[in-house]
Tab-separated table of C-alpha atoms and ligand atoms in Angstrom:
chain	number	residue	atom	x	y	z
F	1	MET	CA	78.374	-23.629	220.249
F	2	GLU	CA	79.976	-20.560	220.172
F	3	LYS	CA	83.087	-19.692	219.079
F	4	VAL	CA	85.847	-17.828	220.777
F	5	GLY	CA	89.034	-16.328	219.226
F	6	ILE	CA	92.407	-15.714	220.206
F	7	ILE	CA	94.793	-13.785	218.042
F	8	GLY	CA	98.547	-13.583	218.852
F	9	SER	CA	99.905	-17.420	220.642
F	10	GLY	CA	102.244	-16.110	222.558
F	11	LEU	CA	102.856	-15.785	227.044
F	12	MET	CA	99.349	-14.864	227.143
F	13	GLY	CA	97.172	-15.466	223.975
F	14	THR	CA	98.520	-19.068	225.338
F	15	GLY	CA	97.212	-18.914	228.953
F	16	ILE	CA	94.197	-16.826	227.267
F	17	ALA	CA	92.728	-20.009	224.956
F	18	PHE	CA	94.038	-23.234	227.785
F	19	VAL	CA	91.797	-20.791	229.991
F	20	VAL	CA	88.570	-19.883	227.136
F	21	ALA	CA	88.697	-24.180	226.353
F	22	ARG	CA	88.890	-24.711	229.884
F	23	GLN	CA	85.698	-23.089	230.499
F	24	ILE	CA	83.713	-21.902	227.411
F	25	GLU	CA	82.134	-25.544	225.346
F	26	GLY	CA	83.049	-24.255	221.592
F	27	GLU	CA	85.708	-23.774	219.247
F	28	THR	CA	88.813	-22.018	220.318
F	29	VAL	CA	90.407	-21.362	217.216
F	30	VAL	CA	93.655	-19.808	218.087
F	31	VAL	CA	95.496	-17.788	214.974
F	32	ASP	CA	99.249	-16.851	215.128
F	33	VAL	CA	101.946	-15.785	211.886
F	34	ASP	CA	103.555	-18.780	212.770
F	35	GLU	CA	103.076	-22.798	212.490
F	36	LYS	CA	106.747	-23.319	214.770
F	37	ILE	CA	104.886	-20.724	217.717
F	38	LEU	CA	101.486	-22.315	217.385
F	39	GLU	CA	102.656	-25.636	218.240
F	40	LYS	CA	104.360	-24.370	220.812
F	41	SER	CA	101.084	-22.834	221.945
F	42	ARG	CA	99.409	-26.210	221.983
F	43	ARG	CA	102.249	-27.933	223.253
F	44	THR	CA	102.152	-25.918	226.324
F	45	VAL	CA	97.586	-25.799	226.493
F	46	GLU	CA	98.724	-30.265	226.533
F	47	GLY	CA	101.022	-29.622	230.195
F	48	LEU	CA	98.713	-27.437	231.156
F	49	ALA	CA	95.410	-30.179	231.194
F	50	ALA	CA	98.189	-32.411	232.001
F	51	ARG	CA	99.024	-30.787	235.017
F	52	ALA	CA	95.480	-30.065	236.646
F	53	VAL	CA	94.575	-33.620	235.760
F	54	GLU	CA	97.624	-34.711	237.773
F	55	LYS	CA	95.951	-32.141	240.353
F	56	GLY	CA	92.547	-33.717	240.510
F	57	GLN	CA	90.643	-30.759	239.051
F	58	ALA	CA	89.967	-31.852	236.635
F	59	THR	CA	89.361	-35.955	234.920
F	60	GLN	CA	91.243	-36.421	232.249
F	61	GLU	CA	88.269	-37.235	230.635
F	62	GLU	CA	87.330	-33.251	230.993
F	63	ALA	CA	91.321	-32.387	229.789
F	64	GLY	CA	90.814	-34.167	226.526
F	65	LYS	CA	87.074	-31.700	226.121
F	66	TRP	CA	89.524	-28.979	226.417
F	67	LEU	CA	91.689	-29.897	223.790
F	68	LYS	CA	89.603	-30.831	221.029
F	69	ARG	CA	87.569	-27.559	221.478
F	70	LEU	CA	91.021	-25.542	220.696
F	71	ASN	CA	91.272	-25.209	216.250
F	72	HIS	CA	95.280	-23.745	216.305
F	73	THR	CA	95.973	-21.773	212.557
F	74	THR	CA	97.593	-19.845	211.016
F	75	ASP	CA	94.631	-18.364	208.169
F	76	ARG	CA	93.143	-15.686	210.322
F	77	SER	CA	89.163	-16.651	208.166
F	78	ASP	CA	88.831	-19.271	211.080
F	79	LEU	CA	87.745	-16.557	213.183
F	80	LYS	CA	84.442	-15.782	211.156
F	81	GLY	CA	82.039	-16.888	213.835
F	82	ALA	CA	82.931	-15.379	216.399
F	83	ALA	CA	81.335	-14.776	218.562
F	84	PHE	CA	83.888	-12.964	221.348
F	85	ILE	CA	87.588	-12.057	219.508
F	86	ILE	CA	90.734	-11.407	222.176
F	87	GLU	CA	93.852	-10.180	220.594
F	88	ALA	CA	96.943	-10.935	222.766
F	89	VAL	CA	99.754	-9.699	219.739
F	90	PRO	CA	103.218	-7.823	220.647
F	91	GLU	CA	102.381	-4.879	223.409
F	92	ASP	CA	102.604	-2.342	219.638
F	93	LEU	CA	99.867	0.189	218.731
F	94	ALA	CA	99.714	0.502	215.089
F	95	LEU	CA	99.900	-3.114	214.917
F	96	LYS	CA	96.959	-3.941	216.983
F	97	CYS	CA	95.013	-1.774	214.301
F	98	ARG	CA	96.092	-2.906	211.526
F	99	LEU	CA	95.011	-5.326	212.906
F	100	PHE	CA	91.491	-4.873	214.426
F	101	THR	CA	90.364	-2.716	210.676
F	102	GLU	CA	91.325	-5.920	209.072
F	103	LEU	CA	89.147	-7.586	212.185
F	104	SER	CA	86.379	-5.999	211.850
F	105	GLU	CA	86.770	-6.875	207.762
F	106	ILE	CA	86.308	-10.949	209.307
F	107	CYS	CA	84.131	-10.781	211.662
F	108	ALA	CA	80.655	-9.915	211.899
F	109	GLN	CA	78.666	-7.203	213.302
F	110	GLU	CA	77.764	-8.603	216.545
F	111	THR	CA	81.899	-9.351	217.319
F	112	ILE	CA	83.108	-8.364	220.116
F	113	LEU	CA	86.146	-7.237	219.663
F	114	ALA	CA	88.463	-6.771	222.680
F	115	SER	CA	92.509	-5.791	222.924
F	116	ASN	CA	94.977	-8.083	225.743
F	117	THR	CA	97.388	-4.773	226.010
F	118	SER	CA	98.619	-3.967	228.373
F	119	GLY	CA	97.828	-0.031	228.388
F	120	LEU	CA	97.272	1.541	225.407
F	121	PRO	CA	94.237	3.063	224.880
F	122	ILE	CA	91.501	1.702	223.101
F	123	THR	CA	90.364	4.665	221.816
F	124	GLN	CA	92.886	4.358	218.940
F	125	ILE	CA	92.492	0.556	218.801
F	126	ALA	CA	89.033	1.416	218.008
F	127	ALA	CA	89.409	4.359	215.255
F	128	GLY	CA	89.542	2.341	213.170
F	129	ALA	CA	87.291	-0.468	213.472
F	130	ARG	CA	83.463	-0.694	211.985
F	131	HIS	CA	82.005	-0.790	214.744
F	132	PRO	CA	83.567	0.711	217.665
F	133	GLU	CA	80.878	0.092	220.340
F	134	ARG	CA	81.970	-2.843	220.277
F	135	VAL	CA	85.719	-3.079	220.960
F	136	ILE	CA	86.615	-3.140	224.396
F	137	GLY	CA	89.880	-3.678	226.512
F	138	THR	CA	90.084	-7.247	228.974
F	139	HIS	CA	93.574	-7.070	230.554
F	140	PHE	CA	94.893	-10.364	231.806
F	141	PHE	CA	97.219	-11.063	233.955
F	142	ASN	CA	100.335	-13.243	234.258
F	143	PRO	CA	99.219	-16.266	234.270
F	144	ALA	CA	95.962	-16.620	233.471
F	145	PRO	CA	94.988	-19.608	234.406
F	146	VAL	CA	95.641	-18.374	237.630
F	147	MET	CA	95.428	-14.484	238.098
F	148	LYS	CA	91.714	-14.186	239.388
F	149	LEU	CA	91.471	-10.345	237.609
F	150	VAL	CA	90.613	-9.034	233.947
F	151	GLU	CA	90.600	-5.099	233.651
F	152	ILE	CA	87.477	-4.466	231.572
F	153	VAL	CA	88.349	-0.523	229.593
F	154	ARG	CA	85.829	1.288	228.731
F	155	GLY	CA	87.379	3.043	225.075
F	156	TYR	CA	85.534	6.385	223.983
F	157	ALA	CA	83.593	5.052	221.745
F	158	THR	CA	81.931	1.258	223.448
F	159	SER	CA	78.924	0.802	224.250
F	160	GLU	CA	76.508	-0.088	227.441
F	161	THR	CA	76.049	-3.340	225.521
F	162	THR	CA	79.374	-3.896	224.665
F	163	ILE	CA	80.851	-4.120	229.120
F	164	GLN	CA	77.812	-6.066	230.167
F	165	LYS	CA	78.484	-8.951	227.541
F	166	THR	CA	82.471	-8.614	228.857
F	167	ARG	CA	81.727	-8.325	231.967
F	168	GLY	CA	79.476	-11.676	231.476
F	169	PHE	CA	81.366	-12.700	229.371
F	170	CYS	CA	84.689	-12.535	232.495
F	171	SER	CA	82.753	-14.244	234.202
F	172	ARG	CA	81.795	-17.164	232.621
F	173	LEU	CA	85.192	-17.566	232.492
F	174	GLY	CA	85.800	-17.682	236.498
F	175	LYS	CA	87.485	-14.246	236.863
F	176	GLU	CA	86.872	-10.883	238.419
F	177	SER	CA	86.728	-8.193	236.741
F	178	ILE	CA	87.262	-4.168	237.705
F	179	LEU	CA	85.440	-1.789	235.088
F	180	VAL	CA	88.231	1.853	234.185
F	181	GLU	CA	85.502	4.181	233.206
F	182	LYS	CA	88.389	6.812	231.013
F	183	ASP	CA	90.310	5.557	228.828
F	184	TYR	CA	94.432	6.369	230.195
F	185	PRO	CA	97.444	4.521	229.630
F	186	GLY	CA	97.454	2.113	231.150
F	187	PHE	CA	94.284	1.614	232.575
F	188	ILE	CA	94.195	0.969	236.714
F	189	THR	CA	97.021	-1.466	237.269
F	190	THR	CA	99.667	-0.960	235.131
F	191	ARG	CA	99.894	2.905	235.836
F	192	ILE	CA	100.646	1.638	239.446
F	193	GLY	CA	101.591	-1.456	239.006
F	194	ASN	CA	105.431	1.054	236.438
F	195	GLY	CA	105.277	2.872	239.060
F	196	TYR	CA	106.549	0.112	241.459
F	197	LEU	CA	108.604	-1.343	238.904
F	198	ALA	CA	110.312	1.992	237.882
F	199	GLU	CA	111.278	2.888	241.858
F	200	ALA	CA	112.503	-0.465	241.672
F	201	LEU	CA	115.018	-0.273	238.724
F	202	ARG	CA	116.218	3.453	240.345
F	203	CYS	CA	116.981	1.814	243.705
F	204	LEU	CA	118.783	-0.760	241.173
F	205	GLU	CA	120.406	1.151	239.666
F	206	GLU	CA	121.175	3.741	242.160
F	207	GLY	CA	122.915	0.867	244.158
F	208	VAL	CA	120.739	0.851	247.502
F	209	GLY	CA	120.483	-2.954	246.351
F	210	SER	CA	120.751	-6.133	244.622
F	211	ALA	CA	117.601	-6.964	242.431
F	212	GLY	CA	117.601	-10.221	245.033
F	213	ASP	CA	117.781	-8.537	248.000
F	214	ILE	CA	115.009	-5.563	246.547
F	215	ASP	CA	112.807	-8.479	244.837
F	216	LYS	CA	112.944	-10.486	249.057
F	217	GLY	CA	112.381	-6.466	250.392
F	218	CYS	CA	109.347	-6.149	248.602
F	219	ARG	CA	107.501	-10.351	249.364
F	220	LEU	CA	107.970	-9.649	252.309
F	221	ALA	CA	107.584	-6.368	253.405
F	222	TYR	CA	104.659	-6.618	251.662
F	223	ASN	CA	103.383	-10.033	250.982
F	224	TYR	CA	103.233	-9.105	246.977
F	225	PRO	CA	104.174	-13.425	245.723
F	226	MET	CA	107.414	-12.539	243.951
F	227	GLY	CA	109.660	-8.880	244.181
F	228	PRO	CA	109.344	-6.630	240.633
F	229	PHE	CA	112.898	-8.071	239.266
F	230	GLU	CA	111.116	-12.003	238.940
F	231	LEU	CA	107.862	-10.002	237.691
F	232	MET	CA	109.615	-8.424	235.261
F	233	ASP	CA	111.697	-11.625	234.186
F	234	LEU	CA	107.988	-13.045	233.545
F	235	VAL	CA	107.085	-10.502	231.705
F	236	GLY	CA	109.504	-10.240	229.580
F	237	LEU	CA	111.883	-7.178	229.849
F	238	ASP	CA	110.178	-6.708	226.175
F	239	THR	CA	107.079	-6.455	226.537
F	240	VAL	CA	107.959	-4.340	230.096
F	241	LEU	CA	109.354	-1.532	227.862
F	242	ARG	CA	107.575	-1.402	225.141
F	243	VAL	CA	105.031	-0.243	228.611
F	244	PHE	CA	106.887	2.293	229.783
F	245	GLU	CA	107.707	3.546	226.480
F	246	SER	CA	104.229	3.905	225.853
F	247	LEU	CA	103.000	5.410	229.874
F	248	HIS	CA	106.292	7.531	228.613
F	249	GLN	CA	105.025	8.959	225.847
F	250	VAL	CA	101.798	10.438	227.451
F	251	TYR	CA	103.048	11.567	231.397
F	252	GLY	CA	106.381	12.160	231.084
F	253	GLU	CA	109.525	11.636	233.503
F	254	ARG	CA	107.742	9.333	236.000
F	255	PHE	CA	107.594	6.605	233.553
F	256	ARG	CA	110.737	7.838	231.325
F	257	PRO	CA	112.118	4.139	230.027
F	258	SER	CA	115.782	2.704	233.199
F	259	PRO	CA	118.475	2.864	230.701
F	260	LEU	CA	119.147	-0.447	232.607
F	261	LEU	CA	116.600	-2.098	230.660
F	262	ARG	CA	116.777	-0.622	227.589
F	263	GLN	CA	120.071	-2.067	227.612
F	264	MET	CA	119.336	-5.335	228.252
F	265	VAL	CA	116.365	-5.853	225.642
F	266	SER	CA	119.025	-4.243	223.323
F	267	ALA	CA	121.465	-7.647	225.261
F	268	GLY	CA	118.808	-10.656	224.876
F	269	ARG	CA	117.733	-10.697	228.344
F	270	LEU	CA	114.209	-10.146	228.046
F	271	GLY	CA	113.853	-12.567	231.406
F	272	ARG	CA	112.057	-16.787	231.634
F	273	LYS	CA	111.471	-16.429	227.667
F	274	SER	CA	115.370	-15.917	226.803
F	275	GLY	CA	116.594	-18.024	229.587
F	276	SER	CA	118.222	-14.589	231.376
F	277	GLY	CA	116.430	-11.281	232.580
F	278	PHE	CA	117.613	-10.268	236.006
F	279	TYR	CA	117.887	-13.680	236.670
F	280	ASN	CA	119.913	-16.776	235.240
F	281	TYR	CA	117.066	-19.441	234.701
F	282	ALA	CA	119.123	-21.156	232.245
F	283	LYS	CA	121.946	-22.590	234.919
F	284	LYS	CA	117.968	-22.189	237.183
F	285	GLU	CA	120.528	-19.422	239.700
F	286	LYS	CA	120.087	-16.243	240.824
F	287	GLY	CA	121.774	-12.933	240.943
F	288	ALA	CA	121.376	-10.188	239.047
P	301	NAD	N1	103.547	-10.870	229.766
P	301	NAD	C1	102.497	-10.004	229.855
P	301	NAD	O1	102.931	-10.592	231.183
P	301	NAD	C2	101.632	-8.761	229.820
P	301	NAD	C3	100.806	-9.318	230.410
P	301	NAD	C4	99.339	-8.568	230.859
P	301	NAD	C5	99.631	-8.857	229.427
P	301	NAD	N2	100.068	-8.405	228.090
P	301	NAD	C6	100.119	-8.349	227.421
P	301	NAD	O2	99.702	-8.991	226.215
P	301	NAD	C7	99.898	-8.271	225.121
P	301	NAD	C8	100.602	-9.885	224.277
P	301	NAD	O3	102.564	-9.645	225.677
P	301	NAD	P1	102.358	-11.669	225.590
P	301	NAD	O4	103.625	-11.655	226.428
P	301	NAD	O5	101.865	-12.610	225.401
P	301	NAD	O6	103.160	-10.903	224.436
P	301	NAD	P2	104.097	-12.491	223.296
P	301	NAD	O7	105.160	-11.424	222.326
P	301	NAD	O8	104.325	-13.544	223.609
P	301	NAD	O9	103.214	-12.361	221.780
P	301	NAD	C9	102.548	-12.208	221.067
P	301	NAD	C10	102.433	-13.412	219.698
P	301	NAD	O10	101.829	-12.359	218.520
P	301	NAD	C11	101.155	-12.781	217.848
P	301	NAD	N3	101.775	-12.309	216.038
P	301	NAD	C12	102.657	-11.014	216.525
P	301	NAD	N4	101.948	-10.155	214.826
P	301	NAD	C13	100.735	-10.815	214.874
P	301	NAD	C14	99.186	-10.504	213.458
P	301	NAD	N5	99.765	-9.828	212.751
P	301	NAD	N6	98.471	-12.124	213.932
P	301	NAD	C15	98.564	-12.543	214.571
P	301	NAD	N7	99.324	-13.217	215.642
P	301	NAD	C16	101.017	-11.985	215.764
P	301	NAD	C17	103.724	-13.643	217.963
P	301	NAD	O11	104.117	-13.826	216.693
P	301	NAD	C18	103.158	-13.551	218.934
P	301	NAD	O12	102.609	-15.460	219.589
P	301	NAD	C19	100.789	-7.114	224.457
P	301	NAD	O13	99.277	-6.169	224.586
P	301	NAD	C20	101.565	-7.112	225.877
P	301	NAD	O14	101.475	-6.178	226.164
P	301	NAD	C21	101.427	-9.311	228.644
């Protein structure tokens, strides 16, 4: 029986935990710093399992098995013995570096330590780990139970064995993967995606169109499932801002964080998770 660990049970950690518990027989250990966050995460996973039953994707018995595999805990030492650990804490390089150093003290030499960072350098995250050859990027997409792709990122020291094992693990999760050969910030998808988001923010700030019309335009013109402002609200504007800040440090002007985005984060308008962002979710009405 394989043990898998998820550290950080926010938006991404919760979705990834559901996918792991659904696909991998064994224990899924979910670690966070706060009992209340863990409780919310557990309820979300229960909701996802119930929806899978309603949609006829699983029987009640199967969904029950998924939930039994989950162990929500604030005790990081419960990760001991895990074959694979996926980190999904906030997009903060210092925090992730610290965590990887601590994780490599708890875990066996064979454990693969993966980061779900949207674009921070895996090589830097791995620098303090005891076995950097076992550190890798696994960038899942939101919502993790639905989105097919995992972007796998090779750090400078990541071994070929770690890459092959990670590819195998992702396919057992039912995911498609691509390999980012060079550990450049933003990898492939975040670098391209944030270029698009930056231009959408500039259009809004310059008054070229409303958020609603820019979103509708992008959805219909490019056949995207959602427009840039709907996407940022889903991701969380705090996370979007942090990603812009890290890309700006490396690539310069083209990723300078938009003043509007900064203001919205300062005002606590973080998107869906806070009830309002570019759109207002509490009242279920749209309008920037
Ligand atoms: N939001 C998205 O759409 C998205 C998509 C892809 C990747 N990501 C990346 O995934 C990571 C997590 O993003 P998120 O949106 O889930 O963030 P989030 O803020 O929703 O969740 C982060 C969780 O980590 C917990 N945490 C903080 N410090 C911790 C610690 N020391 N130990 C254990 N838990 C800790 C927090 O309590 C919180 O529950 C980030 O690196 C982000 O860039 C996010």
